mmCIF file of C-alpha atoms in Angstrom:
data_model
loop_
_atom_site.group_PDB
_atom_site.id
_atom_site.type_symbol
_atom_site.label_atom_id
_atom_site.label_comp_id
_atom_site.label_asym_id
_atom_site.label_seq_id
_atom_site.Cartn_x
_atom_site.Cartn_y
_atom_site.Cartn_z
ATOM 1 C CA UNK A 1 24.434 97.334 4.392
ATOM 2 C CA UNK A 2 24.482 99.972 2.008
ATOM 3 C CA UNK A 3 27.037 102.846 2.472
ATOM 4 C CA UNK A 4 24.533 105.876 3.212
ATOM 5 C CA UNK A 5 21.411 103.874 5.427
ATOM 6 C CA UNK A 6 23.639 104.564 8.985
ATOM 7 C CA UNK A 7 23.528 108.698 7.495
ATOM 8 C CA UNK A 8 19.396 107.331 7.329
ATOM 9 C CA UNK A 9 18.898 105.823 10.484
ATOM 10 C CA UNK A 10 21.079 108.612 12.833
ATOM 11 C CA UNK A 11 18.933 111.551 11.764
ATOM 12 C CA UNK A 12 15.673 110.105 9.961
ATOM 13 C CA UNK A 13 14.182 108.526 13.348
ATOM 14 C CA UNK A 14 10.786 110.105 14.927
ATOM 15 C CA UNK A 15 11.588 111.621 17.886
ATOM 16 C CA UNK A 16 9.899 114.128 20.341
ATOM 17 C CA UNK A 17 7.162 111.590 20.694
ATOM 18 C CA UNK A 18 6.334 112.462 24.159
ATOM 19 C CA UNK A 19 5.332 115.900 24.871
ATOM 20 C CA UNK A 20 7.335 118.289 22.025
ATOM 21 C CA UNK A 21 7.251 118.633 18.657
ATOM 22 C CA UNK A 22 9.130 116.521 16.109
ATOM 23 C CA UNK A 23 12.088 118.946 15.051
ATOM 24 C CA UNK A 24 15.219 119.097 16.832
ATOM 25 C CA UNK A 25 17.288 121.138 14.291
ATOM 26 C CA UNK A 26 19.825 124.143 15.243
ATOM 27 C CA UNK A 27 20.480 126.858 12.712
ATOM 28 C CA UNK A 28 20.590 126.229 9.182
ATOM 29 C CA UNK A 29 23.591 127.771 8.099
ATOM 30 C CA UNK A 30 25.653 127.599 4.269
ATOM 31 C CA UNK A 31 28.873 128.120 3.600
ATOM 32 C CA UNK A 32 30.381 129.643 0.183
ATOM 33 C CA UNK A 33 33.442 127.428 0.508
ATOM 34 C CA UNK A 34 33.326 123.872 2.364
ATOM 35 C CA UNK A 35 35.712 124.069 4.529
ATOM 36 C CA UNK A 36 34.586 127.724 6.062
ATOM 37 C CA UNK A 37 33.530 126.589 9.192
ATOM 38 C CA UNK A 38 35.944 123.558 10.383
ATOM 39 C CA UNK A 39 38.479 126.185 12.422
ATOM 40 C CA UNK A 40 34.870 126.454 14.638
ATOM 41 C CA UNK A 41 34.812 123.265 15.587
ATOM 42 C CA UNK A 42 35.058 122.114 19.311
ATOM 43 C CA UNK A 43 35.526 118.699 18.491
ATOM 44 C CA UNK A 44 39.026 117.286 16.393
ATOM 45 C CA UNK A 45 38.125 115.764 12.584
ATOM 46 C CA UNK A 46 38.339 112.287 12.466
ATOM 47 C CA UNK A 47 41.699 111.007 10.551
ATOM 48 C CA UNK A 48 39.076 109.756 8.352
ATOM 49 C CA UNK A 49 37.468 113.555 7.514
ATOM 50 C CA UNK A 50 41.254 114.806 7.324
ATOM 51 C CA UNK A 51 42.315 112.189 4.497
ATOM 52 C CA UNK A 52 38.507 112.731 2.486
ATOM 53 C CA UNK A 53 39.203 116.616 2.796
ATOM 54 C CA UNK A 54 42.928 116.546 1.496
ATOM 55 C CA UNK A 55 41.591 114.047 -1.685
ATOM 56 C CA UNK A 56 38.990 116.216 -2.283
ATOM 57 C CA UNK A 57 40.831 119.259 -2.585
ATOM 58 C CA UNK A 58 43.077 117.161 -4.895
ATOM 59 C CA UNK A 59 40.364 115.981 -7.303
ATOM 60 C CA UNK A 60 37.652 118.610 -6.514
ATOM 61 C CA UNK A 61 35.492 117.579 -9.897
ATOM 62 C CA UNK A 62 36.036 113.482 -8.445
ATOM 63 C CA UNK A 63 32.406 113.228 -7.765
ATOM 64 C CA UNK A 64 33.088 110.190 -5.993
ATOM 65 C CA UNK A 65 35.643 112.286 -3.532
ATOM 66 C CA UNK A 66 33.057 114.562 -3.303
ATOM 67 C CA UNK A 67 30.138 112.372 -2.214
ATOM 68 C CA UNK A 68 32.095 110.653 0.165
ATOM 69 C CA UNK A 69 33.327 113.662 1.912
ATOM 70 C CA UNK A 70 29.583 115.278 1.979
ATOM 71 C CA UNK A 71 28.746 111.863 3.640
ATOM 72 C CA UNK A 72 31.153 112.255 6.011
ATOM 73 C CA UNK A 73 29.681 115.651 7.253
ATOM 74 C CA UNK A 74 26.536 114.530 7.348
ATOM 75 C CA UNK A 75 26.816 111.722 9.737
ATOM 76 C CA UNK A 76 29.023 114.019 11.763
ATOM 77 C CA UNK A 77 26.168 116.981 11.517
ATOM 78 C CA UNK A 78 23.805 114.435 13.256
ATOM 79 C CA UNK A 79 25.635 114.976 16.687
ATOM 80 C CA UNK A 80 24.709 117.445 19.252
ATOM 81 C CA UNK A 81 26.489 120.714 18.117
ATOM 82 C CA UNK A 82 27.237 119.329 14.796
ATOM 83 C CA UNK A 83 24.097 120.731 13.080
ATOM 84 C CA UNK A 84 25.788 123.831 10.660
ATOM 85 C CA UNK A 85 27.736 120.856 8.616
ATOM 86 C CA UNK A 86 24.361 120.381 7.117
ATOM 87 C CA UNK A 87 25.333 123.627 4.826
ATOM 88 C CA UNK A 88 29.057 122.572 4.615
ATOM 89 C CA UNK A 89 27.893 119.183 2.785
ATOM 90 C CA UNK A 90 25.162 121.068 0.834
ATOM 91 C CA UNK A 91 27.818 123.710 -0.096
ATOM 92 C CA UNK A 92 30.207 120.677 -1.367
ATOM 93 C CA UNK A 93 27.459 119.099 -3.316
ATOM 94 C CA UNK A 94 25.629 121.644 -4.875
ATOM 95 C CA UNK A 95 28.014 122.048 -7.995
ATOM 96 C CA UNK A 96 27.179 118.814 -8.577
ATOM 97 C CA UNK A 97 23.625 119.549 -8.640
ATOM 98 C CA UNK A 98 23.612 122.377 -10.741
ATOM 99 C CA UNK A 99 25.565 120.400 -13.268
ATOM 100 C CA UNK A 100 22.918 118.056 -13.415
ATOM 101 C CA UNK A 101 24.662 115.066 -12.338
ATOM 102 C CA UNK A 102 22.903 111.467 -12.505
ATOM 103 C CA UNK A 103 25.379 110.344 -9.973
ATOM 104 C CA UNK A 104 22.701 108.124 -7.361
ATOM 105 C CA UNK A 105 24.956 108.588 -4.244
ATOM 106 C CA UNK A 106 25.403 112.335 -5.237
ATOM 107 C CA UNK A 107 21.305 112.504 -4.804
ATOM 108 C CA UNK A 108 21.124 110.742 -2.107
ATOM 109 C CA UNK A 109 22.914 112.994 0.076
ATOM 110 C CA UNK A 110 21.361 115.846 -1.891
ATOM 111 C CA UNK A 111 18.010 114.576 -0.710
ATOM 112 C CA UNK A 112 19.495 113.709 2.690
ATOM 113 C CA UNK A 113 20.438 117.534 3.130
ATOM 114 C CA UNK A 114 16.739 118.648 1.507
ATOM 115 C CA UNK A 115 15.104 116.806 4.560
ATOM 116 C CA UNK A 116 16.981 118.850 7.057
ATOM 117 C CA UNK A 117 16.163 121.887 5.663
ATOM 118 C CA UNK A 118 12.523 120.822 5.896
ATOM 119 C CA UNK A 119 12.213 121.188 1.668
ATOM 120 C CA UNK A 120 10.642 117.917 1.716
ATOM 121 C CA UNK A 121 8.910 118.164 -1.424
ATOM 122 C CA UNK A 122 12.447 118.934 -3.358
ATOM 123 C CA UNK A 123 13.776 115.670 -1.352
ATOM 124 C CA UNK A 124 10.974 113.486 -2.668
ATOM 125 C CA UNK A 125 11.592 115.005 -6.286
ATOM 126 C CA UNK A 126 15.383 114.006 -5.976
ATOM 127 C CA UNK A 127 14.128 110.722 -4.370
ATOM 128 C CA UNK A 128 12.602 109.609 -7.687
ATOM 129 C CA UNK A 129 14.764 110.320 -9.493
ATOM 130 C CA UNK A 130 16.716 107.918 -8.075
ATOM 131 C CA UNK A 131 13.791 104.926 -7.766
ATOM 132 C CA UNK A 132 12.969 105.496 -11.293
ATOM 133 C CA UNK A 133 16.600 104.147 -12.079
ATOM 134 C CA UNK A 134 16.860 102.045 -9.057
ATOM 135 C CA UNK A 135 13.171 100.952 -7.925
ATOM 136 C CA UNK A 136 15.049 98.468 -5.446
ATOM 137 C CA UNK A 137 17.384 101.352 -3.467
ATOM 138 C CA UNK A 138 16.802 100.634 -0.107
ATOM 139 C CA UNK A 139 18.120 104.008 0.916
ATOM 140 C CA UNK A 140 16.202 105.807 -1.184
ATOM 141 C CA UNK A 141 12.833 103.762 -0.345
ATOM 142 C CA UNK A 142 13.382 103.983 4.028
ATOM 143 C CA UNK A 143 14.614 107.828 3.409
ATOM 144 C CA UNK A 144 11.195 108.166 1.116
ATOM 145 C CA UNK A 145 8.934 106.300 4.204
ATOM 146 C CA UNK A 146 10.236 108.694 6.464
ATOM 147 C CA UNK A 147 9.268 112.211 4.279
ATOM 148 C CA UNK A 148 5.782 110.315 4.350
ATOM 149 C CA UNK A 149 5.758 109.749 7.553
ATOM 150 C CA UNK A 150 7.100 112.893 8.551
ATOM 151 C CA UNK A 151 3.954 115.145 5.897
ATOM 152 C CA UNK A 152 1.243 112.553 7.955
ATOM 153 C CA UNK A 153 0.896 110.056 4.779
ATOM 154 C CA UNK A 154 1.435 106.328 6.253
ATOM 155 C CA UNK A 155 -0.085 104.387 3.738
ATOM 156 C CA UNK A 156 2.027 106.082 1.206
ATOM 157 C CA UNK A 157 5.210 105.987 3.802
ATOM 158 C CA UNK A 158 3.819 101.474 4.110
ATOM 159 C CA UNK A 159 4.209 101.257 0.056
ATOM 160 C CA UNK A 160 7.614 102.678 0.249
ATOM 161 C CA UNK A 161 8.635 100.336 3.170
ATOM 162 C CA UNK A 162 7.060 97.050 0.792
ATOM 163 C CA UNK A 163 9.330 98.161 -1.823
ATOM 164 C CA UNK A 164 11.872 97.289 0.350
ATOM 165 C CA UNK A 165 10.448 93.219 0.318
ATOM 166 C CA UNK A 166 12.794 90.979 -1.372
ATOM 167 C CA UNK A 167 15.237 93.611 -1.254
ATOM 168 C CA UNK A 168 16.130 93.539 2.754
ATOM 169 C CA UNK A 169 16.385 91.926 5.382
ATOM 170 C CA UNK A 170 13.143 91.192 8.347
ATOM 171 C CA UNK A 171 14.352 93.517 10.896
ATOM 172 C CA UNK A 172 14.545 96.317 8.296
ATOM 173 C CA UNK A 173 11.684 95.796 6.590
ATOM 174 C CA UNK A 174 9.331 94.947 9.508
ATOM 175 C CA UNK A 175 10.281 98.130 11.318
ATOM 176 C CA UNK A 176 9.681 100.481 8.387
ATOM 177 C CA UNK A 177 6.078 99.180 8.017
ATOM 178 C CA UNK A 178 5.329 98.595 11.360
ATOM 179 C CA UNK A 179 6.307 102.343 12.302
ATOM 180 C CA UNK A 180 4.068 103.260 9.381
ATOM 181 C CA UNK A 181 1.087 101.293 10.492
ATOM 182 C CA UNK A 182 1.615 102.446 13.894
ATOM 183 C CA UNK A 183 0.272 106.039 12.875
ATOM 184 C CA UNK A 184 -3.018 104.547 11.464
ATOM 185 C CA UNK A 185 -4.735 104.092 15.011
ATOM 186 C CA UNK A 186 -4.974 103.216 18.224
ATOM 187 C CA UNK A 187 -5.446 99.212 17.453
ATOM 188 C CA UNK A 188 -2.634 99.757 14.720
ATOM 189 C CA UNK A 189 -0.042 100.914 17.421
ATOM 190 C CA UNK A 190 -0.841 98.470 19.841
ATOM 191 C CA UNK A 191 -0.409 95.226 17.264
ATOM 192 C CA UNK A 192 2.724 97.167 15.813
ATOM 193 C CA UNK A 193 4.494 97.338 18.860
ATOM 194 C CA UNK A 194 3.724 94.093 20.273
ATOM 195 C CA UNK A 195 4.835 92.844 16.549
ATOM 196 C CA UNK A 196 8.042 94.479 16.718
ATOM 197 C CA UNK A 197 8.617 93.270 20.174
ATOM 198 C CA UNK A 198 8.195 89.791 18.828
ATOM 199 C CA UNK A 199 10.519 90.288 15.758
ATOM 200 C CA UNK A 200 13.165 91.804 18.253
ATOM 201 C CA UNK A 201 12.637 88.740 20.432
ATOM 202 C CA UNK A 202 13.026 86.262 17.935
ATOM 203 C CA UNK A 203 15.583 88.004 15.206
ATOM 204 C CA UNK A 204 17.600 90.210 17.874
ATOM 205 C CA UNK A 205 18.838 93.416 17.093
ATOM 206 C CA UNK A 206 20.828 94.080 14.412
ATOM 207 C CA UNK A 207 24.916 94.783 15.442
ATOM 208 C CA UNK A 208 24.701 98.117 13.051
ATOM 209 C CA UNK A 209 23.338 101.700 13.543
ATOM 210 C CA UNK A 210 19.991 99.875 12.602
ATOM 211 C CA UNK A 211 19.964 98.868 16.413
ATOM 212 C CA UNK A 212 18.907 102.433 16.971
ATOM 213 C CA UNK A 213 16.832 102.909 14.826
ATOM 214 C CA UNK A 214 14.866 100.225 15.807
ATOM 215 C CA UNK A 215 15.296 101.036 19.646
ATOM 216 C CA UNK A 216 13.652 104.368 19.296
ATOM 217 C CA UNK A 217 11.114 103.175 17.209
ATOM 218 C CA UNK A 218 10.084 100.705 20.079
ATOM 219 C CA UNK A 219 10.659 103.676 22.394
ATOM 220 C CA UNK A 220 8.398 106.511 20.304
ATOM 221 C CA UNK A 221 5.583 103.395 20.112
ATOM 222 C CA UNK A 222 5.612 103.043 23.842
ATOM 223 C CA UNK A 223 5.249 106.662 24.515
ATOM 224 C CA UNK A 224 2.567 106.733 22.320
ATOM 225 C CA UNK A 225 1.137 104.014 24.133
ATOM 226 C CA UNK A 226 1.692 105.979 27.748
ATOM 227 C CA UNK A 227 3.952 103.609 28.607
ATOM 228 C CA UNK A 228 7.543 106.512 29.098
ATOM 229 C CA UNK A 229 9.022 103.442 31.673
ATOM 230 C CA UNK A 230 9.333 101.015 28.854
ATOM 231 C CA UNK A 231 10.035 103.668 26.554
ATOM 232 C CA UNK A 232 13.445 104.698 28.991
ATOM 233 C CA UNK A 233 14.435 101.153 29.343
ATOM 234 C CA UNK A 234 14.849 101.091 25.283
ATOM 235 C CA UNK A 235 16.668 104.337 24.788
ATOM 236 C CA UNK A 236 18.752 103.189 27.883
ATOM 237 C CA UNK A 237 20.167 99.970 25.281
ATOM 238 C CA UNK A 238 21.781 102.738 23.458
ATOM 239 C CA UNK A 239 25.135 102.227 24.575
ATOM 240 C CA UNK A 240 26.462 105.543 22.400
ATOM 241 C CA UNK A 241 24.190 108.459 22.101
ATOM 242 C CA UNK A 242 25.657 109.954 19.566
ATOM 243 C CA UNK A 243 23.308 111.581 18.131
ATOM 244 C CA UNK A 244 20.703 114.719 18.232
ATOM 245 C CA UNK A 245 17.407 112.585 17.907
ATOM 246 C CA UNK A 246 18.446 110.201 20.880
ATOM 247 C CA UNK A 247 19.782 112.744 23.125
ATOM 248 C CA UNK A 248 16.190 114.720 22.217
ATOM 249 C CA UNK A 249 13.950 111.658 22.795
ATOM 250 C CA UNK A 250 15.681 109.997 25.737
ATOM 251 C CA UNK A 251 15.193 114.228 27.538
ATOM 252 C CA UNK A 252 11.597 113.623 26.276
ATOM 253 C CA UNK A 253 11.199 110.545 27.954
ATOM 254 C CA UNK A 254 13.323 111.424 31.263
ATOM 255 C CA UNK A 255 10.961 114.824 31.042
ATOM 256 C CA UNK A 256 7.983 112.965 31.383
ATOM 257 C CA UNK A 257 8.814 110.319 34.287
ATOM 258 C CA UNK A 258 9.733 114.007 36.390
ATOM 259 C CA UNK A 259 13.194 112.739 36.115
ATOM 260 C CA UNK A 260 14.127 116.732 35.615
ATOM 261 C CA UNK A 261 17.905 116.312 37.945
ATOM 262 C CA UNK A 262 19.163 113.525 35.530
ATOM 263 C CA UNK A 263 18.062 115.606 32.087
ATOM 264 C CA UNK A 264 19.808 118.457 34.076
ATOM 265 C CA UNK A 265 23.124 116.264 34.644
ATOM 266 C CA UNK A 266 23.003 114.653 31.082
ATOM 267 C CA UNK A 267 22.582 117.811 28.979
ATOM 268 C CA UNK A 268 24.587 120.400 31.065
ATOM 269 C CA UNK A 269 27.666 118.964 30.167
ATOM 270 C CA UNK A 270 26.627 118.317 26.615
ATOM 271 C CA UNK A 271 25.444 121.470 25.601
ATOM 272 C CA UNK A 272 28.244 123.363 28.005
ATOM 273 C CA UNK A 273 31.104 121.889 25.839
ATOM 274 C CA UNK A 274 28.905 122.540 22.264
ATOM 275 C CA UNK A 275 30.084 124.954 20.036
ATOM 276 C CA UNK A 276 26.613 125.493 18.582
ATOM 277 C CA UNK A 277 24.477 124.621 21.617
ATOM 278 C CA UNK A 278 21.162 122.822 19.831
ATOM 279 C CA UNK A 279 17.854 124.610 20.414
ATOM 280 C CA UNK A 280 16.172 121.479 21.365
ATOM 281 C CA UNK A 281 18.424 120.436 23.756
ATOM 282 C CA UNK A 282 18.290 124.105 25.365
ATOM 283 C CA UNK A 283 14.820 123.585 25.517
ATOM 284 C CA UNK A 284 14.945 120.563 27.370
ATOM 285 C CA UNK A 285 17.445 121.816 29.630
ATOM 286 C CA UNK A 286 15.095 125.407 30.718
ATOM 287 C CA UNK A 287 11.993 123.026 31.266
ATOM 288 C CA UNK A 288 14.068 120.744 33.454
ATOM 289 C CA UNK A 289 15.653 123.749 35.489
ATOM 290 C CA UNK A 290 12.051 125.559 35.791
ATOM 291 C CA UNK A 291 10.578 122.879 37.049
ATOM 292 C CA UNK A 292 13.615 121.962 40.321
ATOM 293 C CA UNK A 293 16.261 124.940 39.641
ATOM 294 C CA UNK A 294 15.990 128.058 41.804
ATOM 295 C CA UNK A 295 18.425 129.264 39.103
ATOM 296 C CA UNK A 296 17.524 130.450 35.684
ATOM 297 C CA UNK A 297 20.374 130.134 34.024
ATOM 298 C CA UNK A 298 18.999 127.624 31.186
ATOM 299 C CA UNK A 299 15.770 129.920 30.871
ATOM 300 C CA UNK A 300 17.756 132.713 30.229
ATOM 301 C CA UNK A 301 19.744 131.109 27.460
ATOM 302 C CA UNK A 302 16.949 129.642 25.460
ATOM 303 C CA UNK A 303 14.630 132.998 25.972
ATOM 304 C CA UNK A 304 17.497 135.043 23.522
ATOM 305 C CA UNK A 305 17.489 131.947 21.165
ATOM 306 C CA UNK A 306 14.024 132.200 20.834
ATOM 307 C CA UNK A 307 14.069 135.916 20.254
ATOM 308 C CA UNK A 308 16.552 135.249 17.900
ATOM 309 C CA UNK A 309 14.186 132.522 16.017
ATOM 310 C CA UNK A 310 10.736 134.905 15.942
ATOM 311 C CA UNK A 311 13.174 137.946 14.573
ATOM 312 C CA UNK A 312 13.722 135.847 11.439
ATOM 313 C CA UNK A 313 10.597 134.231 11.546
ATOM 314 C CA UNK A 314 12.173 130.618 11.122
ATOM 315 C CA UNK A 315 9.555 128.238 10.632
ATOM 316 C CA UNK A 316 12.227 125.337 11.009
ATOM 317 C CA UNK A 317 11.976 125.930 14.507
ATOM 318 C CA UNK A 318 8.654 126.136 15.115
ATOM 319 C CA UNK A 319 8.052 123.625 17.458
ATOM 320 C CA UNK A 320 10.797 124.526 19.912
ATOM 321 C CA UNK A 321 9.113 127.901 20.065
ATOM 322 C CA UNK A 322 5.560 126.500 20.702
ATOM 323 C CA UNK A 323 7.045 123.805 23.358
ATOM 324 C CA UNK A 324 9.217 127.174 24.958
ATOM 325 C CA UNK A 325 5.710 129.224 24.783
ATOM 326 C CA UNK A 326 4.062 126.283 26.401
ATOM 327 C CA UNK A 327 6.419 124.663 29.306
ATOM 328 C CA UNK A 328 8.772 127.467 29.556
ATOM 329 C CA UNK A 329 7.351 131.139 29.077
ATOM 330 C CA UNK A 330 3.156 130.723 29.163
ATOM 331 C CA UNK A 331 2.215 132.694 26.418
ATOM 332 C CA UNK A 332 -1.223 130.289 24.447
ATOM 333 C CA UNK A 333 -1.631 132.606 21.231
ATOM 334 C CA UNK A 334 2.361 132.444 20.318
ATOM 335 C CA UNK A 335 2.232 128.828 21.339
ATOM 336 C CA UNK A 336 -0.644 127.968 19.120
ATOM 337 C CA UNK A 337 0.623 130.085 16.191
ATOM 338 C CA UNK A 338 4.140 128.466 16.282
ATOM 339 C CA UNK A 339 2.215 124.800 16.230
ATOM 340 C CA UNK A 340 0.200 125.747 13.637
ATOM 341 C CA UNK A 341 3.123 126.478 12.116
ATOM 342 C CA UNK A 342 4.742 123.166 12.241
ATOM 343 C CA UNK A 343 1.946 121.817 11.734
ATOM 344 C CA UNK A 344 2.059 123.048 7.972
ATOM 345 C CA UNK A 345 5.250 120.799 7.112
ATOM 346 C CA UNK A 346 5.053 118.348 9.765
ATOM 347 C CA UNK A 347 2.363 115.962 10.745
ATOM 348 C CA UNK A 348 3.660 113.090 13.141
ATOM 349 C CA UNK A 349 1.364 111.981 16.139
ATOM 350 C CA UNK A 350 3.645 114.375 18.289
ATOM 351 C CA UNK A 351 3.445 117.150 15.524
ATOM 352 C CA UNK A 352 -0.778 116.503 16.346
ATOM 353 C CA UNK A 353 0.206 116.071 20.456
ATOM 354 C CA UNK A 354 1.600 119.494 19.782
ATOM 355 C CA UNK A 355 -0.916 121.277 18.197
ATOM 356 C CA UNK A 356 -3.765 120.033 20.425
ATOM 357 C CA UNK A 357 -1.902 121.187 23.829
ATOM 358 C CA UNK A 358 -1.444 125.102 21.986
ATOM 359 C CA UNK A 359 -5.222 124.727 21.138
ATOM 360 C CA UNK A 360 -6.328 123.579 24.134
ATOM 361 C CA UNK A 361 -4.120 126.568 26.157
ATOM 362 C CA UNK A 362 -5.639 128.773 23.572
ATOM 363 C CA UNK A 363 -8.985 127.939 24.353
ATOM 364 C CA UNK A 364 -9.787 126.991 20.748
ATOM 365 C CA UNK A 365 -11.580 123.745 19.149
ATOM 366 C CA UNK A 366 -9.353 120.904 17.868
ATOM 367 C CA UNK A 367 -9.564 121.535 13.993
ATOM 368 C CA UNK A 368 -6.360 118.713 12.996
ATOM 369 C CA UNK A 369 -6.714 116.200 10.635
ATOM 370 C CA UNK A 370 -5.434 112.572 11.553
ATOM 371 C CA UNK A 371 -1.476 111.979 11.872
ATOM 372 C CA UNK A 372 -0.582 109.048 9.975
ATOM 373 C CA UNK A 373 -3.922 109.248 7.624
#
């Protein structure tokens, strides 16, 4: 497997399929200096983080030192709480940048970081770059499926995946075009799912971090599908949730079976011992309590992040603050402005979900184009 696909597969799955938007990001934050933040942390750097931050300080031009430091972060920023070490590894790589490197791993993680901070139009630039040097990058062509996917272009997001042919192996390749098709329609999502069943039947799961990947495909298909059961019993394979998108999807998915005690029980702790407690997962957390709690101790919490969010107008939370104006705090016009909003970078079936509840609170007509088309 190539070095930087596990970075792909942690924090490039769809998730929020059920009844939320598709973002799940805390604050953005950038550092001047890389290591600004670590003191912060809750958590103790791996020995592996502590050896790539002492080379790196000893060879800070060793672009290679660099790259694999910033790739460090970034599979560590895909945890709960983690989320700010998006701006550490953009901080560390952005020399780089500016000196015009032609270093592929360099823009990889570059492009990586450009997806988080929802500039998915500069990640697609840096992405081919890279393809026009290195058609056959696998990286490069699953991390260029998923910005299509993600902007509501499937076909575009399937011709990525084909690159892949020749290149991969079945399991890979079969669940990047089969998510893609899956957007195209209702008869689409139903073959691609029963398709990827059958691959996962005969094949088996892959022994890497593409095992999740693949499980929350399977488990975003089956919500789609109304089926939240089957979509529980494939999150529940993940042995280690170690990471925002399955901790958001598998609260989705618990959300909409009423299993509101358990999301209570599995997030409390979570977000209790966070440093930067993730919007999403606050979210989660308030709708659970409102709907069980006579406490509103989780309301209370998310209602000054979200004051926070409006204040600077931050569009890379918009659909936290349409689901909290929606399931938390009833308010239709600020719920169907903030999915409008995230509607205008993001256009997965759940971005459309979304949109169409804020419409329908709003009392307005359904004016969205097709996810997937």
């Amino acid at each position: 497997m190539n070095r930087f696909l596990p970075i792909v597969f942690l924090w490039g799955i769809s998730c929020c399929g059920i009844i939320f938007g598709r973002y799940a990001y805390a604050e953005a934050y950038t550092p001047t200096e890389p290591d600004q933040i670590i003191a912060q942390w809750n958590t103790t750097p791996s020995e592996t983080l502590r050896v790539l931050q002492i080379q790196q300080r000893l060879q800070p031009e060793d672009s290679n030192r660099v790259v694999q430091l910033a790739n460090e972060y970034l599979e560590q920023a895909a945890q709960p709480g983690q989320s700010r070490l998006y701006g550490v590894a953009e901080a560390l790589l952005k020399p780089l940048i500016e000196n015009n490197t032609n270093d592929l791993s360099v823009l990889l993680a570059w492009a990586q970081v450009q997806q988080h901070q929802h500039r998915f139009t500069l990640a697609q630039e840096v992405l081919q770059k890279i393809l026009l040097q290195q058609p056959d990058n696998n990286t490069a062509n699953l991390l260029n499926a998923r910005l299509h996917l993600i902007q509501g272009n499937a076909v575009s997001a399937q011709a990525a995946c084909m690159r892949l042919l020749g290149h991969t192996d079945l399991s890979t390749l079969s669940a990047c075009s089969l998510e893609a098709r899956s957007t195209l329609g209702d008869k689409e999502l139903s073959e691609s799912y029963t398709q990827l069943q059958q691959i996962v039947s005969t094949q088996g799961l892959p022994d890497d971090e593409r095992q999740i990947w693949i499980l929350q495909i399977l488990a975003d298909m089956a919500v789609r599908l109304q089926q939240p059961q089957a979509a529980l019993d494939f999150l529940n394979q993940i042995k280690s949730k170690n990471s925002l998108s399955v901790w958001v999807q598998w609260a989705d998915t618990n959300l909409a079976l009423q299993n509101n005690q358990i999301v209570i029980d599995a997030l409390t702790p979570l977000v209790s011992t966070s440093s930067q407690a993730d919007d999403s997962l606050l979210v989660r957390l308030a709708i659970a309590e409102k709907k069980i709690a006579p406490t509103t101790y989780w309301q209370t919490q998310v209602r000054e992040r979200i004051a926070l969010r409006e204040q600077r107008d931050d569009q890379a939370h918009a659909a936290d603050l349409a689901i909290y104006y929606l399931d938390i705090a009833p308010d239709a016009n600020k719920a169907l402005h903030w999915a409008e909003r995230n509607w205008q970078q993001a256009r997965e079936a759940s971005d459309k979900h979304l949109l169409i509840r804020a419409q329908q609170a709003a009392g307005v007509a359904a004016v969205t184009e097709k996810a997937g088309a």
